[in-house]
Amino acid sequence: MDNNDIFFDDPSPPSGRGQPYKYTKPADDFRPLPPSSTAVLYLAIITPHTDKYEIHGPAPSFSHLLPKIAELCSDSPPALDKLEDLQYTAADVWDERVAKPHFAEQGFTTFVVEGQRGTYTVLEVLREENGRVRDVLPAPVYTVTRHGPLVHTYTGVGMKMKLDVAKGMAATSTLVGSYVERKDAQLAARMTMELLVGEEKVSAIEDWAAGGGGGVLLAMGVGRRWEVRVQYEDEALRRARKGADAEGAGVGWRF
């Protein structure tokens, strides 16, 4: 894939226009990723029970994503066992296991982390042919994702009804791609939003961070919303975020 391509997966259809899209739980897919000297990889983290979707990356190889994967598996014994089986050979007669040489580079495609009480997290490795971005890593790049339609639901009865947070993030989100130049990311974001909303009558706004940072495009229709996000993080911001997370201060998504 190059920077003119866009990931558009069809989400599970809602039961009605006023209902959020539902995420369909996938099966594990441990097929290795094809090697490439020009591809970059991303880790999509999908948590349907909290309706969240996160992207980590781009990275030049699967090994750069492994620490985050191990962290996400750490609270799930079944997931830890699955990950260990992928990383190591079966135990020999001396109960010793040997690391599989190609796993750190080729990894897997989809990995389901089972949680408690029926919850689960899906780890999906996305691959993009993007030699230009790979050549500049680990320098910061612009990563574009799209989300929606997100559906606003209502709670309460009669005069006490109120608008809830828009839902459907887990089911309708995916990667668009990464870009070295801000102008290219902005163009991709605007083209993506046009494709998302189609002929819908919407009110649209853009908000861009100062100093060459990322931004967000929003389009709002009747009871529905679409978002295209442009994430830009340099190493200093990554370190600051990691420090804040270690102290228990969630900083959330940033431009």
mmCIF file with all atom_site columns, N, CA and C in Angstrom, residues 152-213:
data_model
loop_
_atom_site.group_PDB
_atom_site.id
_atom_site.type_symbol
_atom_site.label_atom_id
_atom_site.label_alt_id
_atom_site.label_comp_id
_atom_site.label_asym_id
_atom_site.label_entity_id
_atom_site.label_seq_id
_atom_site.pdbx_PDB_ins_code
_atom_site.Cartn_x
_atom_site.Cartn_y
_atom_site.Cartn_z
_atom_site.occupancy
_atom_site.B_iso_or_equiv
_atom_site.pdbx_formal_charge
_atom_site.auth_seq_id
_atom_site.auth_comp_id
_atom_site.auth_asym_id
_atom_site.auth_atom_id
_atom_site.pdbx_PDB_model_num
ATOM 1   N N  . HIS A 1 152 ? -25.009 8.920  18.266 1.00 0.00 ? 152 HIS A N  1
ATOM 2   C CA . HIS A 1 152 ? -25.435 9.443  19.566 1.00 0.00 ? 152 HIS A CA 1
ATOM 3   C C  . HIS A 1 152 ? -26.692 8.711  20.013 1.00 0.00 ? 152 HIS A C  1
ATOM 4   N N  . THR A 1 153 ? -26.657 8.195  21.224 1.00 0.00 ? 153 THR A N  1
ATOM 5   C CA . THR A 1 153 ? -27.837 7.551  21.801 1.00 0.00 ? 153 THR A CA 1
ATOM 6   C C  . THR A 1 153 ? -28.389 8.433  22.917 1.00 0.00 ? 153 THR A C  1
ATOM 7   N N  . TYR A 1 154 ? -29.599 8.138  23.337 1.00 0.00 ? 154 TYR A N  1
ATOM 8   C CA . TYR A 1 154 ? -30.274 8.954  24.343 1.00 0.00 ? 154 TYR A CA 1
ATOM 9   C C  . TYR A 1 154 ? -30.643 8.095  25.541 1.00 0.00 ? 154 TYR A C  1
ATOM 10  N N  . THR A 1 155 ? -30.591 8.710  26.721 1.00 0.00 ? 155 THR A N  1
ATOM 11  C CA . THR A 1 155 ? -31.020 8.037  27.943 1.00 0.00 ? 155 THR A CA 1
ATOM 12  C C  . THR A 1 155 ? -32.109 8.857  28.605 1.00 0.00 ? 155 THR A C  1
ATOM 13  N N  . GLY A 1 156 ? -32.884 8.200  29.459 1.00 0.00 ? 156 GLY A N  1
ATOM 14  C CA . GLY A 1 156 ? -33.950 8.911  30.163 1.00 0.00 ? 156 GLY A CA 1
ATOM 15  C C  . GLY A 1 156 ? -35.262 8.851  29.415 1.00 0.00 ? 156 GLY A C  1
ATOM 16  N N  . VAL A 1 157 ? -36.263 9.540  29.977 1.00 0.00 ? 157 VAL A N  1
ATOM 17  C CA . VAL A 1 157 ? -37.614 9.540  29.428 1.00 0.00 ? 157 VAL A CA 1
ATOM 18  C C  . VAL A 1 157 ? -38.134 10.971 29.381 1.00 0.00 ? 157 VAL A C  1
ATOM 19  N N  . GLY A 1 158 ? -38.828 11.281 28.299 1.00 0.00 ? 158 GLY A N  1
ATOM 20  C CA . GLY A 1 158 ? -39.505 12.576 28.192 1.00 0.00 ? 158 GLY A CA 1
ATOM 21  C C  . GLY A 1 158 ? -38.551 13.748 28.308 1.00 0.00 ? 158 GLY A C  1
ATOM 22  N N  . MET A 1 159 ? -38.897 14.719 29.159 1.00 0.00 ? 159 MET A N  1
ATOM 23  C CA . MET A 1 159 ? -38.115 15.946 29.304 1.00 0.00 ? 159 MET A CA 1
ATOM 24  C C  . MET A 1 159 ? -36.744 15.689 29.924 1.00 0.00 ? 159 MET A C  1
ATOM 25  N N  . LYS A 1 160 ? -36.561 14.510 30.535 1.00 0.00 ? 160 LYS A N  1
ATOM 26  C CA . LYS A 1 160 ? -35.301 14.212 31.198 1.00 0.00 ? 160 LYS A CA 1
ATOM 27  C C  . LYS A 1 160 ? -34.327 13.471 30.289 1.00 0.00 ? 160 LYS A C  1
ATOM 28  N N  . MET A 1 161 ? -34.690 13.304 29.033 1.00 0.00 ? 161 MET A N  1
ATOM 29  C CA . MET A 1 161 ? -33.782 12.631 28.110 1.00 0.00 ? 161 MET A CA 1
ATOM 30  C C  . MET A 1 161 ? -32.536 13.469 27.874 1.00 0.00 ? 161 MET A C  1
ATOM 31  N N  . LYS A 1 162 ? -31.384 12.806 27.768 1.00 0.00 ? 162 LYS A N  1
ATOM 32  C CA . LYS A 1 162 ? -30.142 13.522 27.482 1.00 0.00 ? 162 LYS A CA 1
ATOM 33  C C  . LYS A 1 162 ? -29.316 12.750 26.459 1.00 0.00 ? 162 LYS A C  1
ATOM 34  N N  . LEU A 1 163 ? -28.474 13.498 25.768 1.00 0.00 ? 163 LEU A N  1
ATOM 35  C CA . LEU A 1 163 ? -27.631 12.925 24.728 1.00 0.00 ? 163 LEU A CA 1
ATOM 36  C C  . LEU A 1 163 ? -26.422 12.262 25.368 1.00 0.00 ? 163 LEU A C  1
ATOM 37  N N  . ASP A 1 164 ? -26.171 10.989 25.031 1.00 0.00 ? 164 ASP A N  1
ATOM 38  C CA . ASP A 1 164 ? -25.001 10.280 25.537 1.00 0.00 ? 164 ASP A CA 1
ATOM 39  C C  . ASP A 1 164 ? -23.806 10.495 24.614 1.00 0.00 ? 164 ASP A C  1
ATOM 40  N N  . VAL A 1 165 ? -22.663 10.000 25.060 1.00 0.00 ? 165 VAL A N  1
ATOM 41  C CA . VAL A 1 165 ? -21.466 10.023 24.230 1.00 0.00 ? 165 VAL A CA 1
ATOM 42  C C  . VAL A 1 165 ? -21.709 9.189  22.975 1.00 0.00 ? 165 VAL A C  1
ATOM 43  N N  . ALA A 1 166 ? -21.213 9.662  21.844 1.00 0.00 ? 166 ALA A N  1
ATOM 44  C CA . ALA A 1 166 ? -21.378 8.912  20.593 1.00 0.00 ? 166 ALA A CA 1
ATOM 45  C C  . ALA A 1 166 ? -20.662 7.570  20.687 1.00 0.00 ? 166 ALA A C  1
ATOM 46  N N  . LYS A 1 167 ? -21.318 6.520  20.180 1.00 0.00 ? 167 LYS A N  1
ATOM 47  C CA . LYS A 1 167 ? -20.781 5.170  20.298 1.00 0.00 ? 167 LYS A CA 1
ATOM 48  C C  . LYS A 1 167 ? -20.520 4.568  18.919 1.00 0.00 ? 167 LYS A C  1
ATOM 49  N N  . GLY A 1 168 ? -19.649 3.563  18.912 1.00 0.00 ? 168 GLY A N  1
ATOM 50  C CA . GLY A 1 168 ? -19.289 2.880  17.673 1.00 0.00 ? 168 GLY A CA 1
ATOM 51  C C  . GLY A 1 168 ? -17.823 3.019  17.320 1.00 0.00 ? 168 GLY A C  1
ATOM 52  N N  . MET A 1 169 ? -17.014 3.563  18.246 1.00 0.00 ? 169 MET A N  1
ATOM 53  C CA . MET A 1 169 ? -15.599 3.791  17.966 1.00 0.00 ? 169 MET A CA 1
ATOM 54  C C  . MET A 1 169 ? -14.866 2.486  17.646 1.00 0.00 ? 169 MET A C  1
ATOM 55  N N  . ALA A 1 170 ? -15.098 1.451  18.443 1.00 0.00 ? 170 ALA A N  1
ATOM 56  C CA . ALA A 1 170 ? -14.384 0.185  18.224 1.00 0.00 ? 170 ALA A CA 1
ATOM 57  C C  . ALA A 1 170 ? -14.726 -0.434 16.875 1.00 0.00 ? 170 ALA A C  1
ATOM 58  N N  . ALA A 1 171 ? -15.986 -0.318 16.466 1.00 0.00 ? 171 ALA A N  1
ATOM 59  C CA . ALA A 1 171 ? -16.446 -0.989 15.247 1.00 0.00 ? 171 ALA A CA 1
ATOM 60  C C  . ALA A 1 171 ? -16.127 -0.225 13.972 1.00 0.00 ? 171 ALA A C  1
ATOM 61  N N  . THR A 1 172 ? -15.961 1.086  14.043 1.00 0.00 ? 172 THR A N  1
ATOM 62  C CA . THR A 1 172 ? -15.870 1.884  12.815 1.00 0.00 ? 172 THR A CA 1
ATOM 63  C C  . THR A 1 172 ? -14.516 2.545  12.600 1.00 0.00 ? 172 THR A C  1
ATOM 64  N N  . SER A 1 173 ? -13.540 2.258  13.446 1.00 0.00 ? 173 SER A N  1
ATOM 65  C CA . SER A 1 173 ? -12.244 2.935  13.348 1.00 0.00 ? 173 SER A CA 1
ATOM 66  C C  . SER A 1 173 ? -11.236 2.091  12.586 1.00 0.00 ? 173 SER A C  1
ATOM 67  N N  . THR A 1 174 ? -10.342 2.755  11.879 1.00 0.00 ? 174 THR A N  1
ATOM 68  C CA . THR A 1 174 ? -9.243  2.050  11.229 1.00 0.00 ? 174 THR A CA 1
ATOM 69  C C  . THR A 1 174 ? -8.169  3.045  10.813 1.00 0.00 ? 174 THR A C  1
ATOM 70  N N  . LEU A 1 175 ? -7.060  2.492  10.378 1.00 0.00 ? 175 LEU A N  1
ATOM 71  C CA . LEU A 1 175 ? -5.920  3.279  9.939  1.00 0.00 ? 175 LEU A CA 1
ATOM 72  C C  . LEU A 1 175 ? -6.117  3.787  8.518  1.00 0.00 ? 175 LEU A C  1
ATOM 73  N N  . VAL A 1 176 ? -5.681  5.012  8.274  1.00 0.00 ? 176 VAL A N  1
ATOM 74  C CA . VAL A 1 176 ? -5.582  5.531  6.908  1.00 0.00 ? 176 VAL A CA 1
ATOM 75  C C  . VAL A 1 176 ? -4.143  5.396  6.418  1.00 0.00 ? 176 VAL A C  1
ATOM 76  N N  . GLY A 1 177 ? -3.181  5.878  7.207  1.00 0.00 ? 177 GLY A N  1
ATOM 77  C CA . GLY A 1 177 ? -1.778  5.762  6.828  1.00 0.00 ? 177 GLY A CA 1
ATOM 78  C C  . GLY A 1 177 ? -0.937  6.814  7.509  1.00 0.00 ? 177 GLY A C  1
ATOM 79  N N  . SER A 1 178 ? 0.360   6.786  7.257  1.00 0.00 ? 178 SER A N  1
ATOM 80  C CA . SER A 1 178 ? 1.284   7.761  7.837  1.00 0.00 ? 178 SER A CA 1
ATOM 81  C C  . SER A 1 178 ? 1.967   8.567  6.743  1.00 0.00 ? 178 SER A C  1
ATOM 82  N N  . TYR A 1 179 ? 2.395   9.769  7.125  1.00 0.00 ? 179 TYR A N  1
ATOM 83  C CA . TYR A 1 179 ? 2.939   10.731 6.167  1.00 0.00 ? 179 TYR A CA 1
ATOM 84  C C  . TYR A 1 179 ? 4.089   11.485 6.813  1.00 0.00 ? 179 TYR A C  1
ATOM 85  N N  . VAL A 1 180 ? 5.095   11.775 6.021  1.00 0.00 ? 180 VAL A N  1
ATOM 86  C CA . VAL A 1 180 ? 6.247   12.523 6.518  1.00 0.00 ? 180 VAL A CA 1
ATOM 87  C C  . VAL A 1 180 ? 5.914   14.004 6.616  1.00 0.00 ? 180 VAL A C  1
ATOM 88  N N  . GLU A 1 181 ? 5.201   14.528 5.626  1.00 0.00 ? 181 GLU A N  1
ATOM 89  C CA . GLU A 1 181 ? 4.888   15.952 5.577  1.00 0.00 ? 181 GLU A CA 1
ATOM 90  C C  . GLU A 1 181 ? 3.477   16.228 6.093  1.00 0.00 ? 181 GLU A C  1
ATOM 91  N N  . ARG A 1 182 ? 3.355   17.317 6.825  1.00 0.00 ? 182 ARG A N  1
ATOM 92  C CA . ARG A 1 182 ? 2.045   17.681 7.381  1.00 0.00 ? 182 ARG A CA 1
ATOM 93  C C  . ARG A 1 182 ? 1.016   17.943 6.287  1.00 0.00 ? 182 ARG A C  1
ATOM 94  N N  . LYS A 1 183 ? 1.441   18.597 5.215  1.00 0.00 ? 183 LYS A N  1
ATOM 95  C CA . LYS A 1 183 ? 0.495   18.937 4.145  1.00 0.00 ? 183 LYS A CA 1
ATOM 96  C C  . LYS A 1 183 ? -0.090  17.676 3.502  1.00 0.00 ? 183 LYS A C  1
ATOM 97  N N  . ASP A 1 184 ? 0.722   16.626 3.405  1.00 0.00 ? 184 ASP A N  1
ATOM 98  C CA . ASP A 1 184 ? 0.222   15.371 2.842  1.00 0.00 ? 184 ASP A CA 1
ATOM 99  C C  . ASP A 1 184 ? -0.780  14.713 3.786  1.00 0.00 ? 184 ASP A C  1
ATOM 100 N N  . ALA A 1 185 ? -0.498  14.790 5.085  1.00 0.00 ? 185 ALA A N  1
ATOM 101 C CA . ALA A 1 185 ? -1.429  14.235 6.070  1.00 0.00 ? 185 ALA A CA 1
ATOM 102 C C  . ALA A 1 185 ? -2.741  15.009 6.067  1.00 0.00 ? 185 ALA A C  1
ATOM 103 N N  . GLN A 1 186 ? -2.657  16.324 5.945  1.00 0.00 ? 186 GLN A N  1
ATOM 104 C CA . GLN A 1 186 ? -3.876  17.140 5.902  1.00 0.00 ? 186 GLN A CA 1
ATOM 105 C C  . GLN A 1 186 ? -4.717  16.807 4.676  1.00 0.00 ? 186 GLN A C  1
ATOM 106 N N  . LEU A 1 187 ? -4.057  16.644 3.532  1.00 0.00 ? 187 LEU A N  1
ATOM 107 C CA . LEU A 1 187 ? -4.783  16.297 2.308  1.00 0.00 ? 187 LEU A CA 1
ATOM 108 C C  . LEU A 1 187 ? -5.456  14.934 2.452  1.00 0.00 ? 187 LEU A C  1
ATOM 109 N N  . ALA A 1 188 ? -4.723  13.956 2.987  1.00 0.00 ? 188 ALA A N  1
ATOM 110 C CA . ALA A 1 188 ? -5.299  12.623 3.176  1.00 0.00 ? 188 ALA A CA 1
ATOM 111 C C  . ALA A 1 188 ? -6.473  12.668 4.142  1.00 0.00 ? 188 ALA A C  1
ATOM 112 N N  . ALA A 1 189 ? -6.346  13.466 5.203  1.00 0.00 ? 189 ALA A N  1
ATOM 113 C CA . ALA A 1 189 ? -7.425  13.574 6.188  1.00 0.00 ? 189 ALA A CA 1
ATOM 114 C C  . ALA A 1 189 ? -8.678  14.172 5.560  1.00 0.00 ? 189 ALA A C  1
ATOM 115 N N  . ARG A 1 190 ? -8.508  15.200 4.747  1.00 0.00 ? 190 ARG A N  1
ATOM 116 C CA . ARG A 1 190 ? -9.673  15.843 4.121  1.00 0.00 ? 190 ARG A CA 1
ATOM 117 C C  . ARG A 1 190 ? -10.325 14.923 3.083  1.00 0.00 ? 190 ARG A C  1
ATOM 118 N N  . MET A 1 191 ? -9.512  14.210 2.326  1.00 0.00 ? 191 MET A N  1
ATOM 119 C CA . MET A 1 191 ? -10.071 13.262 1.354  1.00 0.00 ? 191 MET A CA 1
ATOM 120 C C  . MET A 1 191 ? -10.826 12.138 2.066  1.00 0.00 ? 191 MET A C  1
ATOM 121 N N  . THR A 1 192 ? -10.260 11.676 3.183  1.00 0.00 ? 192 THR A N  1
ATOM 122 C CA . THR A 1 192 ? -10.914 10.618 3.951  1.00 0.00 ? 192 THR A CA 1
ATOM 123 C C  . THR A 1 192 ? -12.259 11.079 4.475  1.00 0.00 ? 192 THR A C  1
ATOM 124 N N  . MET A 1 193 ? -12.309 12.305 4.995  1.00 0.00 ? 193 MET A N  1
ATOM 125 C CA . MET A 1 193 ? -13.574 12.820 5.524  1.00 0.00 ? 193 MET A CA 1
ATOM 126 C C  . MET A 1 193 ? -14.621 12.929 4.418  1.00 0.00 ? 193 MET A C  1
ATOM 127 N N  . GLU A 1 194 ? -14.211 13.353 3.238  1.00 0.00 ? 194 GLU A N  1
ATOM 128 C CA . GLU A 1 194 ? -15.158 13.435 2.120  1.00 0.00 ? 194 GLU A CA 1
ATOM 129 C C  . GLU A 1 194 ? -15.738 12.058 1.799  1.00 0.00 ? 194 GLU A C  1
ATOM 130 N N  . LEU A 1 195 ? -14.892 11.040 1.813  1.00 0.00 ? 195 LEU A N  1
ATOM 131 C CA . LEU A 1 195 ? -15.366 9.684  1.537  1.00 0.00 ? 195 LEU A CA 1
ATOM 132 C C  . LEU A 1 195 ? -16.276 9.168  2.649  1.00 0.00 ? 195 LEU A C  1
ATOM 133 N N  . LEU A 1 196 ? -15.970 9.543  3.886  1.00 0.00 ? 196 LEU A N  1
ATOM 134 C CA . LEU A 1 196 ? -16.764 9.073  5.017  1.00 0.00 ? 196 LEU A CA 1
ATOM 135 C C  . LEU A 1 196 ? -18.186 9.614  4.984  1.00 0.00 ? 196 LEU A C  1
ATOM 136 N N  . VAL A 1 197 ? -18.320 10.921 4.780  1.00 0.00 ? 197 VAL A N  1
ATOM 137 C CA . VAL A 1 197 ? -19.648 11.537 4.912  1.00 0.00 ? 197 VAL A CA 1
ATOM 138 C C  . VAL A 1 197 ? -20.467 11.411 3.634  1.00 0.00 ? 197 VAL A C  1
ATOM 139 N N  . GLY A 1 198 ? -19.810 11.247 2.483  1.00 0.00 ? 198 GLY A N  1
ATOM 140 C CA . GLY A 1 198 ? -20.552 11.082 1.236  1.00 0.00 ? 198 GLY A CA 1
ATOM 141 C C  . GLY A 1 198 ? -21.503 12.233 0.984  1.00 0.00 ? 198 GLY A C  1
ATOM 142 N N  . GLU A 1 199 ? -22.782 11.910 0.790  1.00 0.00 ? 199 GLU A N  1
ATOM 143 C CA . GLU A 1 199 ? -23.796 12.917 0.491  1.00 0.00 ? 199 GLU A CA 1
ATOM 144 C C  . GLU A 1 199 ? -24.536 13.404 1.740  1.00 0.00 ? 199 GLU A C  1
ATOM 145 N N  . GLU A 1 200 ? -24.072 13.007 2.918  1.00 0.00 ? 200 GLU A N  1
ATOM 146 C CA . GLU A 1 200 ? -24.728 13.440 4.161  1.00 0.00 ? 200 GLU A CA 1
ATOM 147 C C  . GLU A 1 200 ? -24.644 14.960 4.305  1.00 0.00 ? 200 GLU A C  1
ATOM 148 N N  . LYS A 1 201 ? -25.698 15.537 4.871  1.00 0.00 ? 201 LYS A N  1
ATOM 149 C CA . LYS A 1 201 ? -25.675 16.958 5.211  1.00 0.00 ? 201 LYS A CA 1
ATOM 150 C C  . LYS A 1 201 ? -25.065 17.098 6.600  1.00 0.00 ? 201 LYS A C  1
ATOM 151 N N  . VAL A 1 202 ? -23.893 17.722 6.663  1.00 0.00 ? 202 VAL A N  1
ATOM 152 C CA . VAL A 1 202 ? -23.163 17.787 7.924  1.00 0.00 ? 202 VAL A CA 1
ATOM 153 C C  . VAL A 1 202 ? -22.635 19.192 8.169  1.00 0.00 ? 202 VAL A C  1
ATOM 154 N N  . SER A 1 203 ? -22.306 19.442 9.432  1.00 0.00 ? 203 SER A N  1
ATOM 155 C CA . SER A 1 203 ? -21.534 20.619 9.815  1.00 0.00 ? 203 SER A CA 1
ATOM 156 C C  . SER A 1 203 ? -20.122 20.136 10.100 1.00 0.00 ? 203 SER A C  1
ATOM 157 N N  . ALA A 1 204 ? -19.132 20.735 9.459  1.00 0.00 ? 204 ALA A N  1
ATOM 158 C CA . ALA A 1 204 ? -17.760 20.245 9.564  1.00 0.00 ? 204 ALA A CA 1
ATOM 159 C C  . ALA A 1 204 ? -16.837 21.308 10.143 1.00 0.00 ? 204 ALA A C  1
ATOM 160 N N  . ILE A 1 205 ? -15.896 20.866 10.968 1.00 0.00 ? 205 ILE A N  1
ATOM 161 C CA . ILE A 1 205 ? -14.883 21.760 11.525 1.00 0.00 ? 205 ILE A CA 1
ATOM 162 C C  . ILE A 1 205 ? -13.537 21.055 11.499 1.00 0.00 ? 205 ILE A C  1
ATOM 163 N N  . GLU A 1 206 ? -12.469 21.846 11.520 1.00 0.00 ? 206 GLU A N  1
ATOM 164 C CA . GLU A 1 206 ? -11.111 21.330 11.646 1.00 0.00 ? 206 GLU A CA 1
ATOM 165 C C  . GLU A 1 206 ? -10.422 22.052 12.788 1.00 0.00 ? 206 GLU A C  1
ATOM 166 N N  . ASP A 1 207 ? -9.556  21.346 13.500 1.00 0.00 ? 207 ASP A N  1
ATOM 167 C CA . ASP A 1 207 ? -8.778  21.950 14.580 1.00 0.00 ? 207 ASP A CA 1
ATOM 168 C C  . ASP A 1 207 ? -7.358  21.420 14.473 1.00 0.00 ? 207 ASP A C  1
ATOM 169 N N  . TRP A 1 208 ? -6.403  22.324 14.239 1.00 0.00 ? 208 TRP A N  1
ATOM 170 C CA . TRP A 1 208 ? -5.013  21.929 14.050 1.00 0.00 ? 208 TRP A CA 1
ATOM 171 C C  . TRP A 1 208 ? -4.142  22.542 15.131 1.00 0.00 ? 208 TRP A C  1
ATOM 172 N N  . ALA A 1 209 ? -3.236  21.730 15.677 1.00 0.00 ? 209 ALA A N  1
ATOM 173 C CA . ALA A 1 209 ? -2.315  22.205 16.703 1.00 0.00 ? 209 ALA A CA 1
ATOM 174 C C  . ALA A 1 209 ? -1.312  23.174 16.093 1.00 0.00 ? 209 ALA A C  1
ATOM 175 N N  . ALA A 1 210 ? -0.880  24.127 16.897 1.00 0.00 ? 210 ALA A N  1
ATOM 176 C CA . ALA A 1 210 ? 0.117   25.096 16.444 1.00 0.00 ? 210 ALA A CA 1
ATOM 177 C C  . ALA A 1 210 ? 1.486   24.427 16.352 1.00 0.00 ? 210 ALA A C  1
ATOM 178 N N  . GLY A 1 211 ? 2.366   25.034 15.568 1.00 0.00 ? 211 GLY A N  1
ATOM 179 C CA . GLY A 1 211 ? 3.734   24.558 15.500 1.00 0.00 ? 211 GLY A CA 1
ATOM 180 C C  . GLY A 1 211 ? 3.945   23.281 14.721 1.00 0.00 ? 211 GLY A C  1
ATOM 181 N N  . GLY A 1 212 ? 3.060   23.001 13.765 1.00 0.00 ? 212 GLY A N  1
ATOM 182 C CA . GLY A 1 212 ? 3.255   21.826 12.922 1.00 0.00 ? 212 GLY A CA 1
ATOM 183 C C  . GLY A 1 212 ? 2.771   20.527 13.504 1.00 0.00 ? 212 GLY A C  1
ATOM 184 N N  . GLY A 1 213 ? 1.912   20.588 14.534 1.00 0.00 ? 213 GLY A N  1
ATOM 185 C CA . GLY A 1 213 ? 1.407   19.368 15.153 1.00 0.00 ? 213 GLY A CA 1
ATOM 186 C C  . GLY A 1 213 ? 0.280   18.738 14.370 1.00 0.00 ? 213 GLY A C  1
#
